[in-house]
Coordinates of N, CA and C in Angstrom, one line a residue:
M1 N -7.2 -10.2 -4.7 CA -6.9 -9.9 -3.3 C -8.0 -9.0 -2.7
R2 N -8.3 -9.2 -1.4 CA -9.2 -8.3 -0.7 C -8.3 -7.3 0.0
I3 N -8.8 -6.0 -0.1 CA -8.0 -4.9 0.5 C -8.7 -4.3 1.6
I4 N -8.1 -4.2 2.8 CA -8.7 -3.5 3.9 C -7.7 -2.5 4.4
S5 N -7.9 -1.2 4.3 CA -9.2 -0.6 3.9 C -8.9 0.5 2.9
R6 N -9.9 0.5 2.0 CA -9.8 1.5 0.9 C -10.0 2.9 1.5
K7 N -10.7 3.0 2.6 CA -11.0 4.2 3.3 C -9.7 5.0 3.6
A8 N -8.7 4.3 4.1 CA -7.4 4.9 4.4 C -6.8 5.5 3.2
L9 N -6.9 4.9 2.1 CA -6.4 5.5 0.9 C -7.2 6.8 0.5
R10 N -8.5 6.6 0.6 CA -9.3 7.8 0.2 C -9.1 9.0 1.1
L11 N -9.0 8.7 2.4 CA -8.7 9.8 3.4 C -7.4 10.5 3.1
F12 N -6.4 9.8 2.6 CA -5.1 10.4 2.2 C -5.3 11.2 1.0
W13 N -5.9 10.7 -0.1 CA -5.9 11.6 -1.3 C -6.9 12.7 -1.2
E14 N -7.8 12.7 -0.2 CA -8.8 13.8 -0.1 C -8.2 15.0 0.6
R15 N -7.0 14.8 1.2 CA -6.3 15.9 1.8 C -5.7 16.8 0.6
T16 N -5.9 18.0 0.7 CA -5.6 18.9 -0.5 C -4.1 18.8 -0.9
E17 N -3.2 18.7 0.0 CA -1.8 18.6 -0.4 C -1.4 17.3 -1.0
Y18 N -2.3 16.2 -0.9 CA -2.0 14.9 -1.5 C -3.0 14.6 -2.6
A19 N -3.7 15.5 -3.1 CA -4.7 15.2 -4.1 C -4.1 14.5 -5.4
D20 N -2.9 14.8 -5.7 CA -2.3 14.2 -6.8 C -2.0 12.7 -6.6
A21 N -2.2 12.2 -5.4 CA -2.1 10.7 -5.2 C -3.3 9.9 -5.5
E22 N -4.4 10.6 -5.8 CA -5.7 9.9 -6.0 C -5.6 8.9 -7.2
Q23 N -5.2 9.3 -8.3 CA -5.2 8.4 -9.5 C -4.2 7.3 -9.3
P24 N -3.0 7.6 -8.9 CA -2.0 6.4 -8.7 C -2.5 5.4 -7.6
L25 N -3.1 5.9 -6.5 CA -3.7 5.0 -5.5 C -4.8 4.2 -6.0
K26 N -5.7 4.8 -6.8 CA -6.8 4.1 -7.4 C -6.3 3.0 -8.4
A27 N -5.2 3.4 -9.2 CA -4.7 2.4 -10.1 C -4.1 1.2 -9.3
W28 N -3.3 1.5 -8.2 CA -2.8 0.4 -7.4 C -3.9 -0.4 -6.8
F29 N -5.0 0.2 -6.3 CA -6.1 -0.5 -5.7 C -6.7 -1.4 -6.8
R30 N -6.9 -0.9 -8.0 CA -7.5 -1.7 -9.0 C -6.7 -2.9 -9.4
E31 N -5.4 -2.7 -9.5 CA -4.5 -3.8 -9.9 C -4.4 -4.8 -8.8
A32 N -4.2 -4.4 -7.6 CA -4.1 -5.3 -6.4 C -5.4 -6.1 -6.2
S33 N -6.6 -5.4 -6.4 CA -7.9 -6.1 -6.2 C -8.0 -7.3 -7.2
N34 N -7.5 -7.1 -8.4 CA -7.6 -8.1 -9.4 C -6.5 -9.2 -9.3
A35 N -5.5 -9.0 -8.4 CA -4.4 -9.9 -8.3 C -4.7 -11.1 -7.5
D36 N -3.9 -12.1 -7.6 CA -3.9 -13.3 -6.7 C -2.5 -13.6 -6.3
W37 N -2.0 -12.9 -5.3 CA -0.7 -13.0 -4.8 C -0.6 -14.0 -3.8
A38 N 0.1 -15.1 -4.1 CA 0.2 -16.2 -3.1 C 1.6 -16.2 -2.4
S39 N 2.4 -15.3 -2.9 CA 3.8 -15.2 -2.3 C 4.4 -13.9 -2.6
P40 N 5.5 -13.5 -1.9 CA 6.2 -12.3 -2.1 C 6.7 -12.2 -3.6
A41 N 7.1 -13.4 -4.1 CA 7.6 -13.4 -5.5 C 6.5 -13.0 -6.5
A42 N 5.2 -13.3 -6.2 CA 4.1 -12.9 -7.1 C 4.0 -11.4 -7.1
I43 N 4.1 -10.8 -5.9 CA 4.0 -9.4 -5.8 C 5.2 -8.7 -6.6
K44 N 6.4 -9.2 -6.4 CA 7.5 -8.7 -7.1 C 7.4 -8.8 -8.6
A45 N 6.7 -9.9 -9.1 CA 6.5 -10.0 -10.5 C 5.6 -9.0 -11.0
A46 N 4.6 -8.6 -10.2 CA 3.7 -7.5 -10.7 C 4.2 -6.1 -10.4
F47 N 4.9 -5.9 -9.3 CA 5.5 -4.6 -9.0 C 6.9 -4.8 -8.7
G48 N 7.8 -4.7 -9.7 CA 9.2 -4.9 -9.5 C 9.9 -4.0 -8.5
N49 N 9.3 -2.8 -8.3 CA 9.9 -1.9 -7.4 C 9.4 -2.0 -6.0
A50 N 8.5 -3.0 -5.7 CA 8.0 -3.2 -4.4 C 9.1 -3.7 -3.5
S51 N 9.1 -3.4 -2.2 CA 10.1 -3.8 -1.3 C 9.4 -4.8 -0.3
I52 N 9.9 -6.0 -0.2 CA 9.4 -7.0 0.7 C 10.2 -6.9 2.0
V53 N 9.5 -6.6 3.1 CA 10.2 -6.5 4.4 C 9.6 -7.5 5.4
A54 N 10.1 -7.5 6.6 CA 9.8 -8.5 7.6 C 8.3 -8.3 8.0
N55 N 7.8 -9.3 8.7 CA 6.4 -9.4 9.2 C 5.4 -9.2 8.1
N56 N 5.7 -9.8 6.9 CA 4.7 -9.8 5.8 C 4.3 -8.4 5.3
R57 N 5.3 -7.5 5.5 CA 5.0 -6.1 5.0 C 5.6 -5.9 3.6
V58 N 4.9 -5.2 2.8 CA 5.3 -4.8 1.5 C 5.2 -3.3 1.3
V59 N 6.2 -2.7 0.8 CA 6.2 -1.2 0.5 C 6.1 -1.0 -1.0
F60 N 5.1 -0.2 -1.3 CA 4.9 0.1 -2.8 C 5.3 1.6 -3.0
N61 N 5.9 1.9 -4.1 CA 6.2 3.3 -4.5 C 5.0 3.7 -5.3
I62 N 4.4 4.8 -4.9 CA 3.2 5.3 -5.6 C 3.4 6.7 -6.2
G63 N 2.8 6.9 -7.3 CA 2.9 8.2 -7.9 C 4.3 8.6 -8.4
G64 N 4.9 7.7 -9.1 CA 6.3 8.0 -9.5 C 7.3 8.1 -8.4
N65 N 7.0 7.3 -7.3 CA 7.9 7.3 -6.2 C 7.8 8.5 -5.3
K66 N 6.7 9.2 -5.4 CA 6.5 10.4 -4.6 C 5.9 10.0 -3.2
Y67 N 5.1 8.9 -3.2 CA 4.5 8.4 -2.0 C 4.8 7.0 -1.7
R68 N 4.6 6.6 -0.4 CA 4.9 5.2 0.0 C 3.6 4.6 0.5
L69 N 3.3 3.4 0.2 CA 2.2 2.6 0.7 C 2.7 1.3 1.3
V70 N 2.4 1.1 2.6 CA 2.8 -0.1 3.3 C 1.6 -0.9 3.6
V71 N 1.6 -2.2 3.2 CA 0.6 -3.1 3.4 C 1.1 -4.3 4.1
R72 N 0.2 -4.9 5.0 CA 0.6 -6.3 5.6 C -0.2 -7.3 4.8
V73 N 0.5 -8.3 4.4 CA -0.2 -9.3 3.5 C -0.4 -10.6 4.3
N74 N -1.7 -11.1 4.1 CA -2.0 -12.4 4.6 C -2.1 -13.3 3.4
Y75 N -1.1 -14.0 3.0 CA -1.0 -14.7 1.8 C -2.0 -15.9 1.7
P76 N -2.2 -16.7 2.7 CA -3.2 -17.8 2.6 C -4.6 -17.3 2.4
Y77 N -5.0 -16.2 3.0 CA -6.4 -15.7 2.8 C -6.5 -14.6 1.7
R78 N -5.4 -14.3 1.1 CA -5.3 -13.3 0.0 C -5.9 -12.0 0.5
V79 N -5.4 -11.4 1.6 CA -5.9 -10.2 2.1 C -4.7 -9.2 2.3
L80 N -4.9 -8.0 1.9 CA -4.0 -6.9 2.1 C -4.5 -5.9 3.1
Y81 N -3.8 -5.6 4.1 CA -4.2 -4.6 5.1 C -3.4 -3.4 4.9
V82 N -4.0 -2.3 4.6 CA -3.3 -1.0 4.4 C -2.8 -0.5 5.8
R83 N -1.5 -0.4 6.0 CA -1.0 0.0 7.3 C -0.5 1.4 7.3
F84 N -0.1 1.9 6.1 CA 0.5 3.3 6.1 C 0.4 3.8 4.7
V85 N 0.1 5.1 4.5 CA 0.2 5.7 3.2 C 0.7 7.1 3.5
G86 N 1.8 7.6 2.9 CA 2.3 8.9 3.1 C 3.5 9.3 2.2
T87 N 4.1 10.4 2.5 CA 5.2 10.8 1.7 C 6.5 10.1 2.2
H88 N 7.6 10.3 1.5 CA 8.8 9.7 1.8 C 9.3 10.2 3.2
A89 N 9.1 11.5 3.5 CA 9.5 12.0 4.8 C 8.7 11.4 5.9
Q90 N 7.4 11.2 5.7 CA 6.6 10.5 6.7 C 7.0 9.1 6.9
Y91 N 7.3 8.4 5.8 CA 7.7 7.0 5.8 C 9.0 6.9 6.6
D92 N 9.9 7.8 6.5 CA 11.2 7.7 7.1 C 11.0 7.7 8.7
R93 N 9.9 8.2 9.1 CA 9.7 8.3 10.6 C 9.0 7.1 11.2
I94 N 8.6 6.1 10.4 CA 7.9 5.0 11.0 C 8.9 3.8 10.9
N95 N 8.5 2.8 11.7 CA 9.1 1.5 11.7 C 8.3 0.6 10.8
V96 N 8.6 0.3 9.6 CA 7.8 -0.3 8.6 C 7.4 -1.8 9.1
E97 N 8.2 -2.4 9.9 CA 8.0 -3.7 10.4 C 6.9 -3.8 11.5
E98 N 6.6 -2.6 12.1 CA 5.7 -2.6 13.2 C 4.4 -1.9 12.9
V99 N 4.3 -1.2 11.8 CA 3.0 -0.4 11.5 C 2.0 -1.4 11.1

């Protein structure tokens, strides 16, 4: 999968209060980059705790469920667009289907 953009992940983990997210986000990035997800079922097979939501959005639990990562998936082109990365409290304030 091609991931757009890694910079959003890096900017998140570079903030002092979220430094502990660096290794889990790098691990997710590495696994997702090497994946070939053609369907939501393929994502669920790799990440059983991922939540598939409307508008091709997928929510991943990162760092032992401490953080949330929302991506929009373009299955035909195998592209993941990072739409949100944050804490559970920050996640609760967004509309996951519209980010």
